[in-house]
Coordinates of C-alpha atoms in Angstrom, one line a residue:
X696 CA -10.7 6.4 -6.9
X697 CA -7.3 5.1 -5.6
X698 CA -9.1 3.3 -2.7
X699 CA -11.4 1.5 -5.2
X700 CA -8.5 0.5 -7.4
X701 CA -6.7 -0.9 -4.3
X702 CA -9.9 -2.8 -3.4
X703 CA -10.0 -4.2 -6.9
X704 CA -6.4 -5.4 -6.9
X705 CA -6.7 -7.0 -3.4
X706 CA -10.0 -8.7 -4.0
X707 CA -9.5 -9.8 -7.6
X708 CA -7.6 -13.0 -6.8
X709 CA -10.4 -14.3 -4.7
X710 CA -13.4 -13.3 -6.7
X711 CA -11.9 -14.4 -10.1
X712 CA -11.0 -17.8 -8.8
X713 CA -13.3 -20.3 -10.4
X714 CA -13.1 -22.5 -7.4
X715 CA -14.8 -19.8 -5.4
X716 CA -18.2 -20.1 -7.1
X717 CA -19.8 -20.9 -3.7
X718 CA -18.8 -17.4 -2.6
X719 CA -20.7 -15.9 -5.5
X720 CA -23.7 -17.9 -4.4
X721 CA -23.4 -16.7 -0.9
X722 CA -23.1 -13.1 -2.0
X723 CA -26.1 -13.5 -4.2
X724 CA -28.0 -15.0 -1.3
X725 CA -27.1 -12.0 1.0
X726 CA -28.2 -9.5 -1.6
X727 CA -31.3 -11.5 -2.4
X728 CA -32.4 -11.8 1.2
X729 CA -31.7 -8.0 1.6
X730 CA -34.0 -7.3 -1.3
X731 CA -36.7 -9.4 0.4
X732 CA -36.2 -7.2 3.5
X733 CA -36.9 -4.2 1.2
X734 CA -40.1 -5.8 -0.1
X735 CA -41.3 -6.4 3.5
X736 CA -40.5 -2.8 4.3
X737 CA -42.7 -1.7 1.3
X738 CA -45.5 -3.9 2.6
X739 CA -45.2 -2.5 6.1
X740 CA -45.3 1.0 4.6
X741 CA -48.6 0.2 2.9
X742 CA -49.8 -1.5 6.1
X743 CA -49.0 1.6 8.2
X744 CA -51.5 3.8 6.2
X745 CA -54.3 1.2 6.7
X746 CA -53.4 0.8 10.4
X747 CA -53.5 4.5 11.2
X748 CA -56.7 5.1 9.2
X749 CA -58.3 2.2 11.0
X750 CA -57.0 3.6 14.3
X751 CA -58.5 7.0 13.5
X752 CA -61.9 5.3 12.7
X753 CA -61.8 3.4 16.1
X754 CA -62.3 0.1 14.1
X755 CA -61.4 -2.4 16.8
X756 CA -62.2 -5.5 14.7
X757 CA -60.0 -4.2 11.8
X758 CA -57.2 -3.5 14.2
X759 CA -57.0 -7.1 15.4
X760 CA -56.6 -8.3 11.8
X761 CA -53.9 -5.7 11.1
X762 CA -52.0 -6.8 14.2
X763 CA -52.0 -10.4 12.9
X764 CA -50.7 -9.2 9.5
X765 CA -47.9 -7.2 11.2
X766 CA -46.9 -10.3 13.2
X767 CA -46.5 -12.2 9.9
X768 CA -44.3 -9.4 8.5
X769 CA -42.3 -9.3 11.8
X770 CA -41.7 -13.1 11.8
X771 CA -40.6 -13.1 8.2
X772 CA -38.3 -10.1 8.8
X773 CA -36.6 -11.8 11.7
X774 CA -36.0 -15.1 9.8
X775 CA -34.6 -13.3 6.8
X776 CA -32.3 -11.0 8.7
X777 CA -30.9 -13.8 10.8
X778 CA -30.3 -16.0 7.7
X779 CA -28.7 -13.1 5.9
X780 CA -26.3 -12.5 8.8
X781 CA -25.4 -16.2 9.0
X782 CA -24.6 -16.4 5.3
X783 CA -22.7 -13.1 5.4
X784 CA -20.5 -14.4 8.2
X785 CA -19.8 -17.7 6.4
X786 CA -18.8 -15.7 3.3
X787 CA -16.6 -13.5 5.4
X788 CA -14.8 -16.5 6.8
X789 CA -14.3 -18.1 3.4
X790 CA -12.9 -14.9 1.9
X791 CA -10.7 -14.1 4.9
X792 CA -9.3 -17.6 5.0
X793 CA -8.4 -17.4 1.3
X794 CA -6.9 -14.0 1.5
X795 CA -4.9 -14.7 4.7
X796 CA -3.5 -17.9 3.0
X797 CA -2.6 -15.9 -0.1
X798 CA -0.9 -13.1 1.8
X799 CA 0.9 -15.5 4.1
X800 CA 2.2 -17.5 1.2
X801 CA 3.4 -14.4 -0.5
X802 CA 5.1 -13.1 2.7
X803 CA 6.8 -16.4 3.3
X804 CA 7.5 -17.2 -0.3
X805 CA 11.1 -16.6 -1.6
X806 CA 12.1 -15.4 1.9
X807 CA 10.2 -12.1 1.3
X808 CA 9.7 -11.8 5.1
X809 CA 13.5 -11.7 5.5
X810 CA 14.3 -9.3 2.7
X811 CA 11.6 -6.9 3.8
X812 CA 13.4 -6.6 7.2
X813 CA 16.6 -5.5 5.5
X814 CA 15.3 -2.3 3.9
X815 CA 12.6 -1.1 6.3
X816 CA 9.5 -3.3 5.9
X817 CA 6.0 -1.9 6.4
X818 CA 5.3 -1.7 10.1
X819 CA 3.8 -4.7 11.9
X820 CA 3.2 -7.3 9.1
X821 CA 1.5 -9.6 11.6
X822 CA -1.2 -7.0 12.2
X823 CA -1.7 -6.4 8.5
X824 CA -2.2 -10.1 7.8
X825 CA -4.4 -10.7 10.9
X826 CA -6.4 -7.6 11.7
X827 CA -6.3 -5.5 8.5
X828 CA -7.5 -8.5 6.4
X829 CA -10.3 -9.1 8.9
X830 CA -11.4 -5.5 8.7
X831 CA -11.2 -5.3 4.9
X832 CA -13.1 -8.5 4.3
X833 CA -15.8 -7.9 6.9
X834 CA -16.4 -4.3 6.0
X835 CA -16.2 -5.0 2.2
X836 CA -19.1 -7.5 2.4
X837 CA -21.1 -5.3 4.7
X838 CA -20.6 -2.2 2.6
X839 CA -21.2 -3.8 -0.8
X840 CA -24.3 -5.7 0.4
X841 CA -25.8 -2.7 2.2
X842 CA -25.1 -0.4 -0.8
X843 CA -27.0 -2.7 -3.2
X844 CA -29.9 -3.2 -0.7
X845 CA -30.1 0.6 -0.1
X846 CA -30.1 1.4 -3.8
X847 CA -33.0 -1.1 -4.2
X848 CA -34.8 0.5 -1.3
X849 CA -34.4 3.9 -2.8
X850 CA -35.8 2.7 -6.1
X851 CA -38.8 1.1 -4.3
X852 CA -39.7 4.0 -2.0
X853 CA -38.9 6.9 -4.4
X854 CA -41.9 5.8 -6.5
X855 CA -44.1 5.6 -3.4
X856 CA -42.9 9.0 -2.1
X857 CA -43.3 10.6 -5.6
X858 CA -46.9 9.4 -5.8
X859 CA -47.7 10.5 -2.2
X860 CA -46.2 14.0 -2.8
X861 CA -48.7 15.0 -5.5
X862 CA -48.4 18.4 -7.0
X863 CA -47.2 21.4 -4.9
X864 CA -48.0 25.0 -6.1
X865 CA -46.3 28.0 -4.6
X866 CA -45.6 31.6 -5.5
X867 CA -42.0 33.1 -5.5
X868 CA -41.2 36.7 -6.4
X869 CA -44.6 37.0 -7.9
X870 CA -44.2 34.0 -10.1
X871 CA -46.4 30.8 -9.8
X872 CA -44.4 27.6 -9.7
X873 CA -45.7 24.0 -9.8
X874 CA -43.5 21.2 -8.5
X875 CA -44.3 17.5 -8.9
X876 CA -42.9 15.0 -6.3
X877 CA -41.6 17.9 -4.1
X878 CA -40.9 15.5 -1.2
X879 CA -38.5 13.6 -3.4
X880 CA -36.6 16.8 -4.2
X881 CA -36.5 17.8 -0.5
X882 CA -35.0 14.4 0.6
X883 CA -32.5 14.5 -2.3
X884 CA -31.3 18.0 -1.5
X885 CA -31.2 17.3 2.3
X886 CA -29.2 14.1 1.9
X887 CA -26.8 15.6 -0.7
X888 CA -26.0 18.5 1.7
X889 CA -25.6 16.2 4.6
X890 CA -23.2 13.9 2.7
X891 CA -21.1 16.8 1.6
X892 CA -20.8 18.2 5.2
X893 CA -20.1 14.7 6.6
X894 CA -17.2 14.3 4.3
X895 CA -15.8 17.7 5.0
X896 CA -16.0 17.2 8.7
X897 CA -14.8 13.6 8.8
X898 CA -12.1 13.6 6.2
X899 CA -9.2 13.8 8.7
X900 CA -10.5 10.6 10.3
X901 CA -8.8 8.5 7.5
X902 CA -5.2 9.5 8.5
X903 CA -6.1 9.2 12.2
X904 CA -7.5 5.7 11.8
X905 CA -4.4 4.7 9.8
X906 CA -2.2 6.0 12.6
X907 CA -4.3 4.4 15.2
X908 CA -3.8 0.9 13.7
X909 CA -0.1 1.6 13.5
X910 CA 0.3 2.7 17.1
X911 CA -1.9 -0.1 18.5
X912 CA 0.2 -2.7 16.7
X913 CA 3.4 -1.1 17.9
X914 CA 2.2 -1.3 21.5
X915 CA 1.2 -5.0 21.2
X916 CA 4.6 -5.8 19.5
X917 CA 6.5 -4.1 22.3
X918 CA 4.6 -6.2 24.9
X919 CA 5.5 -9.4 23.0
X920 CA 9.1 -8.4 22.7
X921 CA 9.3 -7.9 26.5
X922 CA 8.0 -11.4 27.0
X923 CA 10.3 -12.9 24.4
X924 CA 13.3 -11.3 26.1
X925 CA 12.1 -11.7 29.7
X926 CA 15.4 -13.3 30.9
X927 CA 17.6 -10.6 29.4
X928 CA 15.5 -7.9 31.0
X929 CA 15.5 -9.7 34.3
X930 CA 19.2 -10.1 34.3
X931 CA 19.7 -6.4 33.6
X932 CA 17.0 -5.5 36.1
X933 CA 15.7 -3.2 33.3
X934 CA 12.1 -3.1 34.4
X935 CA 12.2 0.7 34.9
X936 CA 13.4 1.3 31.3
X937 CA 10.9 -1.2 29.9
X938 CA 8.1 0.4 31.9
X939 CA 9.1 3.8 30.5
X940 CA 9.3 2.4 27.0
X941 CA 5.8 0.9 27.2
X942 CA 4.4 4.2 28.7
X943 CA 5.8 6.0 25.7
X944 CA 4.2 3.6 23.3
X945 CA 0.8 3.9 25.1
X946 CA 1.1 7.7 25.2
X947 CA 1.3 7.6 21.4
X948 CA -1.9 5.7 21.4
X949 CA -3.5 8.1 23.9
X950 CA -2.5 11.2 21.9
X951 CA -3.9 9.7 18.7
X952 CA -7.0 8.6 20.5
X953 CA -7.7 12.2 21.8
X954 CA -7.4 13.6 18.3
X955 CA -9.7 10.9 17.1
X956 CA -12.2 11.6 19.8
X957 CA -12.2 15.3 18.9
X958 CA -12.9 14.6 15.2
X959 CA -15.5 11.9 15.9
X960 CA -17.2 14.3 18.4
X961 CA -17.4 17.0 15.7
X962 CA -18.8 14.5 13.2
X963 CA -21.3 13.1 15.7
X964 CA -22.5 16.6 16.6
X965 CA -23.5 17.0 12.9
X966 CA -24.7 13.4 12.1
X967 CA -26.9 13.1 15.3
X968 CA -28.5 16.5 14.6
X969 CA -28.9 15.5 11.0
X970 CA -30.6 12.2 11.8
X971 CA -33.0 13.7 14.4
X972 CA -34.0 16.6 12.2
X973 CA -34.8 14.1 9.4
X974 CA -37.5 12.5 11.5
X975 CA -39.6 15.7 11.6
X976 CA -38.9 17.2 8.1
X977 CA -41.4 14.9 6.3
X978 CA -44.2 15.7 8.8
X979 CA -43.7 19.5 8.5
X980 CA -43.4 19.1 4.7
X981 CA -46.7 17.2 4.4
X982 CA -48.5 19.2 7.2
X983 CA -50.1 21.7 4.8
X984 CA -51.8 18.9 2.9
X985 CA -52.9 17.2 6.1
X986 CA -54.3 20.5 7.5
X987 CA -56.1 21.0 4.2
X988 CA -57.6 17.5 4.6
X989 CA -56.0 16.4 1.3
X990 CA -54.5 13.4 3.1
X991 CA -55.6 11.4 6.1
X992 CA -53.6 10.7 9.3
X993 CA -52.7 7.3 7.8
X994 CA -51.5 9.1 4.6
X995 CA -49.3 11.4 6.8
X996 CA -47.7 8.4 8.5
X997 CA -47.2 6.7 5.2
X998 CA -45.4 9.8 3.9
X999 CA -43.3 9.9 7.0
X1000 CA -42.4 6.3 6.6
X1001 CA -41.6 6.5 2.9
X1002 CA -39.6 9.7 3.4
X1003 CA -37.5 8.1 6.1
X1004 CA -37.0 5.0 4.0
X1005 CA -35.6 7.0 1.1
X1006 CA -33.6 9.3 3.4
X1007 CA -32.2 6.4 5.3
X1008 CA -31.0 4.6 2.2
X1009 CA -29.6 7.8 0.6
X1010 CA -27.8 8.5 3.9
X1011 CA -25.8 5.2 3.4
X1012 CA -22.6 7.3 3.0
X1013 CA -23.3 9.3 6.2
X1014 CA -24.3 6.4 8.4
X1015 CA -21.4 4.3 7.4
X1016 CA -18.8 7.0 7.1
X1017 CA -16.8 5.8 10.1
X1018 CA -16.7 2.3 8.7
X1019 CA -15.7 3.6 5.3
X1020 CA -12.8 5.4 6.9
X1021 CA -11.6 2.3 8.7
X1022 CA -12.1 0.2 5.5
X1023 CA -10.1 2.7 3.5
X1024 CA -7.3 2.7 6.1
X1025 CA -7.2 -1.2 6.1
X1026 CA -7.0 -1.2 2.3
X1027 CA -4.2 1.2 2.3
X1028 CA -2.1 -0.8 4.8
X1029 CA -2.8 -4.0 2.9
X1030 CA -1.9 -2.4 -0.5
X1031 CA 1.4 -1.1 0.9
X1032 CA 2.2 -4.6 2.3
X1033 CA 1.4 -6.3 -1.0
X1034 CA 3.5 -3.8 -3.0
X1035 CA 6.4 -4.3 -0.6
X1036 CA 6.3 -8.1 -1.0
X1037 CA 6.2 -7.7 -4.8
X1038 CA 9.2 -5.4 -4.7
X1039 CA 11.2 -7.8 -2.5
X1040 CA 10.6 -10.6 -5.1
X1041 CA 12.3 -8.4 -7.7
X1042 CA 15.5 -8.7 -5.6
X1043 CA 15.6 -12.5 -5.7
X1044 CA 18.7 -13.7 -7.5
X1045 CA 19.2 -17.1 -9.1
X1046 CA 22.3 -19.1 -8.9
X1047 CA 23.5 -21.8 -11.2
X1048 CA 23.6 -25.4 -10.1
X1049 CA 26.6 -27.6 -10.5
X1050 CA 28.8 -30.2 -8.9
X1051 CA 30.6 -27.9 -6.5
X1052 CA 30.2 -24.6 -4.6
X1053 CA 32.2 -21.8 -6.2
X1054 CA 32.1 -18.0 -6.6
X1055 CA 33.8 -15.8 -9.1
X1056 CA 34.3 -12.1 -8.3
X1057 CA 31.4 -12.1 -5.9
X1058 CA 30.9 -8.7 -4.3
X1059 CA 28.6 -8.1 -1.3
X1060 CA 27.1 -4.7 -0.4
X1061 CA 25.1 -3.4 2.5
X1062 CA 21.5 -2.2 2.0
X1063 CA 22.7 1.4 1.7
X1064 CA 24.9 0.5 -1.2
X1065 CA 28.3 0.6 0.5
X1066 CA 30.6 -2.3 -0.2
X1067 CA 31.0 -5.1 2.4
X1068 CA 33.1 -7.7 0.7
X1069 CA 34.8 -7.5 -2.7
X1070 CA 35.8 -10.0 -5.4
X1071 CA 35.4 -13.3 -3.5
X1072 CA 36.7 -16.3 -5.3
X1073 CA 36.2 -19.7 -3.6
X1074 CA 35.7 -23.3 -4.6
X1075 CA 34.5 -26.1 -2.3
X1076 CA 34.2 -29.6 -3.9
X1077 CA 31.2 -31.8 -3.0
X1078 CA 31.7 -33.6 0.3
X1079 CA 34.5 -31.3 1.4
X1080 CA 34.6 -29.1 4.6
X1081 CA 35.6 -25.5 4.3
X1082 CA 36.1 -22.8 6.9
X1083 CA 35.5 -19.1 6.2
X1084 CA 38.0 -17.0 8.2
X1085 CA 38.4 -13.3 8.9
X1086 CA 37.9 -10.8 11.7
X1087 CA 34.6 -10.2 13.4
X1088 CA 32.2 -7.9 11.6
X1089 CA 33.8 -8.5 8.2
X1090 CA 30.7 -10.0 6.6
X1091 CA 31.3 -13.8 6.9
X1092 CA 27.7 -14.4 8.0
X1093 CA 26.4 -12.3 5.2
X1094 CA 28.4 -14.4 2.7
X1095 CA 26.7 -17.5 4.0
X1096 CA 23.3 -15.8 3.6
X1097 CA 24.2 -14.7 0.1
X1098 CA 25.1 -18.3 -0.9
X1099 CA 21.7 -19.4 0.5
X1100 CA 20.0 -16.8 -1.7
X1101 CA 18.9 -14.6 1.2
X1102 CA 21.1 -11.6 0.7
X1103 CA 20.0 -9.6 -2.4
X1104 CA 22.7 -7.0 -2.4
X1105 CA 25.3 -8.9 -4.4
X1106 CA 27.1 -8.8 -7.7
X1107 CA 29.2 -11.4 -9.5
X1108 CA 28.6 -15.1 -10.2
X1109 CA 28.3 -18.1 -8.0
X1110 CA 27.4 -21.7 -8.4
X1111 CA 25.7 -23.9 -5.8
X1112 CA 25.9 -27.7 -5.4
X1113 CA 22.8 -29.6 -6.3
X1114 CA 20.4 -30.9 -3.7
X1115 CA 19.1 -29.5 -0.4
X1116 CA 20.9 -27.0 1.8
X1117 CA 20.5 -26.0 5.4
X1118 CA 22.0 -23.0 7.4
X1119 CA 22.4 -23.3 11.1
X1120 CA 22.6 -19.9 12.7
X1121 CA 24.4 -19.0 16.0
X1122 CA 21.1 -18.6 17.8
X1123 CA 18.8 -21.4 16.8
X1124 CA 15.1 -20.8 16.1
X1125 CA 13.0 -22.2 19.0
X1126 CA 9.3 -21.7 18.4
X1127 CA 6.8 -22.9 21.0
X1128 CA 5.9 -26.4 19.7
X1129 CA 6.3 -30.0 20.7
X1130 CA 9.9 -31.2 20.9
X1131 CA 9.1 -33.7 18.2
X1132 CA 8.2 -31.0 15.7
X1133 CA 11.0 -28.8 17.0
X1134 CA 13.6 -31.5 16.1
X1135 CA 12.0 -32.1 12.7
X1136 CA 12.1 -28.4 11.8
X1137 CA 12.2 -27.4 8.9
X1138 CA 10.7 -30.6 7.7
X1139 CA 6.9 -30.8 7.5
X1140 CA 6.5 -34.5 7.3
X1141 CA 6.7 -36.4 10.7
X1142 CA 9.8 -38.3 11.6
X1143 CA 9.6 -41.7 13.4
X1144 CA 10.5 -41.9 17.1
X1145 CA 13.5 -44.1 16.5
X1146 CA 15.2 -41.5 14.3
X1147 CA 14.3 -38.7 16.8
X1148 CA 15.7 -40.6 19.8
X1149 CA 18.8 -41.5 17.9
X1150 CA 19.5 -37.9 17.0
X1151 CA 18.9 -36.7 20.6
X1152 CA 21.3 -39.3 21.9
X1153 CA 24.0 -38.5 19.3
X1154 CA 24.0 -34.7 20.2
X1155 CA 24.0 -35.4 23.9
X1156 CA 20.3 -34.6 24.7
X1157 CA 19.2 -38.1 25.7
X1158 CA 17.7 -36.7 28.9
X1159 CA 14.8 -35.2 26.8
X1160 CA 13.7 -38.4 25.1
X1161 CA 10.6 -38.7 27.4
X1162 CA 9.5 -35.2 26.4
X1163 CA 9.0 -35.6 22.7
X1164 CA 5.3 -34.8 22.8
X1165 CA 5.6 -31.9 25.3
X1166 CA 5.0 -28.4 24.0
X1167 CA 7.0 -25.8 25.9
X1168 CA 8.8 -22.6 25.4
X1169 CA 12.0 -24.4 24.7
X1170 CA 14.0 -21.3 24.3
X1171 CA 13.6 -20.8 28.0
X1172 CA 13.9 -24.4 29.0
X1173 CA 17.1 -25.1 27.1
X1174 CA 20.4 -23.5 27.7
X1175 CA 22.4 -21.8 24.9
X1176 CA 24.6 -24.9 24.5
X1177 CA 21.6 -27.3 24.5
X1178 CA 19.9 -25.2 21.9
X1179 CA 22.9 -25.5 19.6
X1180 CA 23.0 -29.3 20.2
X1181 CA 19.3 -29.5 19.2
X1182 CA 20.2 -27.4 16.1
X1183 CA 22.8 -30.0 15.1
X1184 CA 20.2 -32.7 15.7
X1185 CA 18.1 -31.0 13.1
X1186 CA 20.9 -31.3 10.6
X1187 CA 21.2 -35.1 11.3
X1188 CA 17.5 -35.5 10.7
X1189 CA 17.2 -33.2 7.7
X1190 CA 20.4 -34.7 6.0
X1191 CA 21.2 -31.8 3.7
X1192 CA 23.5 -32.0 0.8
X1193 CA 25.1 -28.7 1.7
X1194 CA 25.3 -27.5 5.3
X1195 CA 26.3 -23.9 6.4
X1196 CA 27.4 -23.4 10.0
X1197 CA 27.3 -19.9 11.3
X1198 CA 29.0 -20.0 14.7
X1199 CA 26.7 -23.0 15.3
X1200 CA 28.9 -24.3 18.2
X1201 CA 29.9 -21.0 19.8
X1202 CA 28.0 -21.8 23.1
X1203 CA 29.8 -25.1 23.5
X1204 CA 33.3 -25.8 24.9
X1205 CA 36.0 -26.8 22.3
X1206 CA 36.0 -30.5 23.3
X1207 CA 32.2 -30.8 22.9
X1208 CA 32.1 -28.8 19.7
X1209 CA 34.9 -31.0 18.2
X1210 CA 33.1 -34.2 19.2
X1211 CA 29.8 -33.0 17.7
X1212 CA 31.4 -31.9 14.4
X1213 CA 33.3 -35.2 14.1
X1214 CA 30.0 -36.9 14.6
X1215 CA 28.5 -34.9 11.8
X1216 CA 31.3 -36.0 9.5
X1217 CA 30.6 -39.6 10.3
X1218 CA 26.8 -39.3 9.9
X1219 CA 26.8 -37.1 6.9
X1220 CA 29.9 -38.2 4.9
X1221 CA 28.7 -36.8 1.6
X1222 CA 27.6 -33.5 2.9
X1223 CA 29.4 -30.3 1.8
X1224 CA 30.0 -28.1 4.9
X1225 CA 30.9 -24.4 4.9
X1226 CA 31.4 -23.0 8.4
X1227 CA 32.1 -19.7 10.1
X1228 CA 33.8 -20.2 13.5
X1229 CA 36.1 -18.3 15.7
X1230 CA 36.7 -21.3 18.0
X1231 CA 40.4 -22.2 18.0
X1232 CA 41.1 -25.9 17.7
X1233 CA 38.3 -26.7 15.2
X1234 CA 40.4 -25.7 12.2
X1235 CA 41.9 -29.2 11.8
X1236 CA 38.4 -30.5 11.0
X1237 CA 38.3 -28.5 7.8
X1238 CA 40.2 -29.4 4.6
X1239 CA 40.5 -25.8 3.5
X1240 CA 40.2 -22.3 4.9
X1241 CA 39.1 -19.2 2.9
X1242 CA 40.4 -16.0 4.5
X1243 CA 38.3 -12.9 3.8
X1244 CA 39.9 -9.4 3.7
X1245 CA 38.3 -6.2 4.7
X1246 CA 37.3 -3.7 2.0
X1247 CA 39.6 -0.6 2.0
X1248 CA 37.4 2.4 2.4
X1249 CA 38.5 5.7 0.6
X1250 CA 39.9 8.4 2.9
X1251 CA 37.3 10.9 3.9
X1252 CA 39.1 13.1 6.3
X1253 CA 37.3 11.6 9.3
X1254 CA 38.6 9.2 11.8
X1255 CA 36.5 6.0 12.0
X1256 CA 35.6 4.4 15.3

């Protein structure tokens, strides 16, 4: 039941959206075409009786006509199945696109992706958005459509099988019993027993498939991190350690895979035996009537066909058990991810807006609840430059993040200036994109070439003017100092009303850093700047300095490191 509730909560936004009426039409088309397949199967079942009776009578002329009739059924079947598959894939794409967009927006909205990382986010959000959404959407459509179609096929063929069963009379413990539609009761009992045993044998597969997705994603993430930090690894010559780390990650996959193999082997031993036995059960069940000449060979084949149709439809749970397990695991991972995002939004604080930046009794804590900074009082007027001082590790960077609304573990009151703000971290973000878009980041709208070139020249990167449209891994192309110069160029182009600098010039020499900051003052004269810097010689650029003090921890009897 919990799985169905999770499915309802995750799928509701898409299917209740009035703009998604084409999706309802597609789903109706998939189901409708599936029902046509059921109708063709009913016609083929009736055809099979006539065919085998004609074959037993050696009626060559009649056989030719029946072959032509079957060719018509076959052609119709192929066209319907291919059309149904095409529409199903179109619906899958539409649903996946909408759900991926919704999850991505929720993950990126209100900096949830950042807050999740502070308190132990669900593992591998990239995999949950990409792979788990794909699994959930694709399997949901397949499972729902196949369930409806199989129920329709059961309804169609149960009537046929009931009529073909006739009345069976037998004696048990001296009592005479008469059973109508005995073949229907046989197939129901056989399928119910098979479904129960399938679930009992395959139940552990849910946890194993959940863990499989987790470990596969961990291995892929480790490979990506090795590539992202290739230079650091090479400088350390840490290949042996990285190789061992990757081997450990893959060993986790292998261990899970072996357990999965064992469980799937046990399930296959049962399901394959179950399927093969089902092929012969209707023949043996109807054999007495055939031997008594109560039914013809064609009738026997029709019984076999109808029995297998009912059995195959009722075995929906058994045949799709592995897919149901994977679907359930994907739903659970997506549900956890959605709940984590919703919980992170509850942590978002709102700050008042005014004509200056100020805090009153602002206290910052760590995620574990311990105090980081206590009772911070500061005031920075619009257009002024302020430096935040204090020893390393005190929490100055955390203060900047709190003022940006990123750090949820805070108490007290603060007011932010009106307008746009921008925080430049010590290590700039350098995604793989064109230099043009890299400079414009975080702006979405394009910026004219004149402004881009002017910004590059002012920060000392004029040598890259001819590479504006080149897409490279700029993090590897640019040195640490060049990356920080590019970051300052972003500030020139973005033109924020409030600019936070978190060691934004630490990779530059004092002379270069001073020149660049003086340039910022000229180009952004009305911008309020709050900076954290340990570079001696830059203090004279700031009109005020706010010194932060360490929180005195209570004595515990232990000597701290």
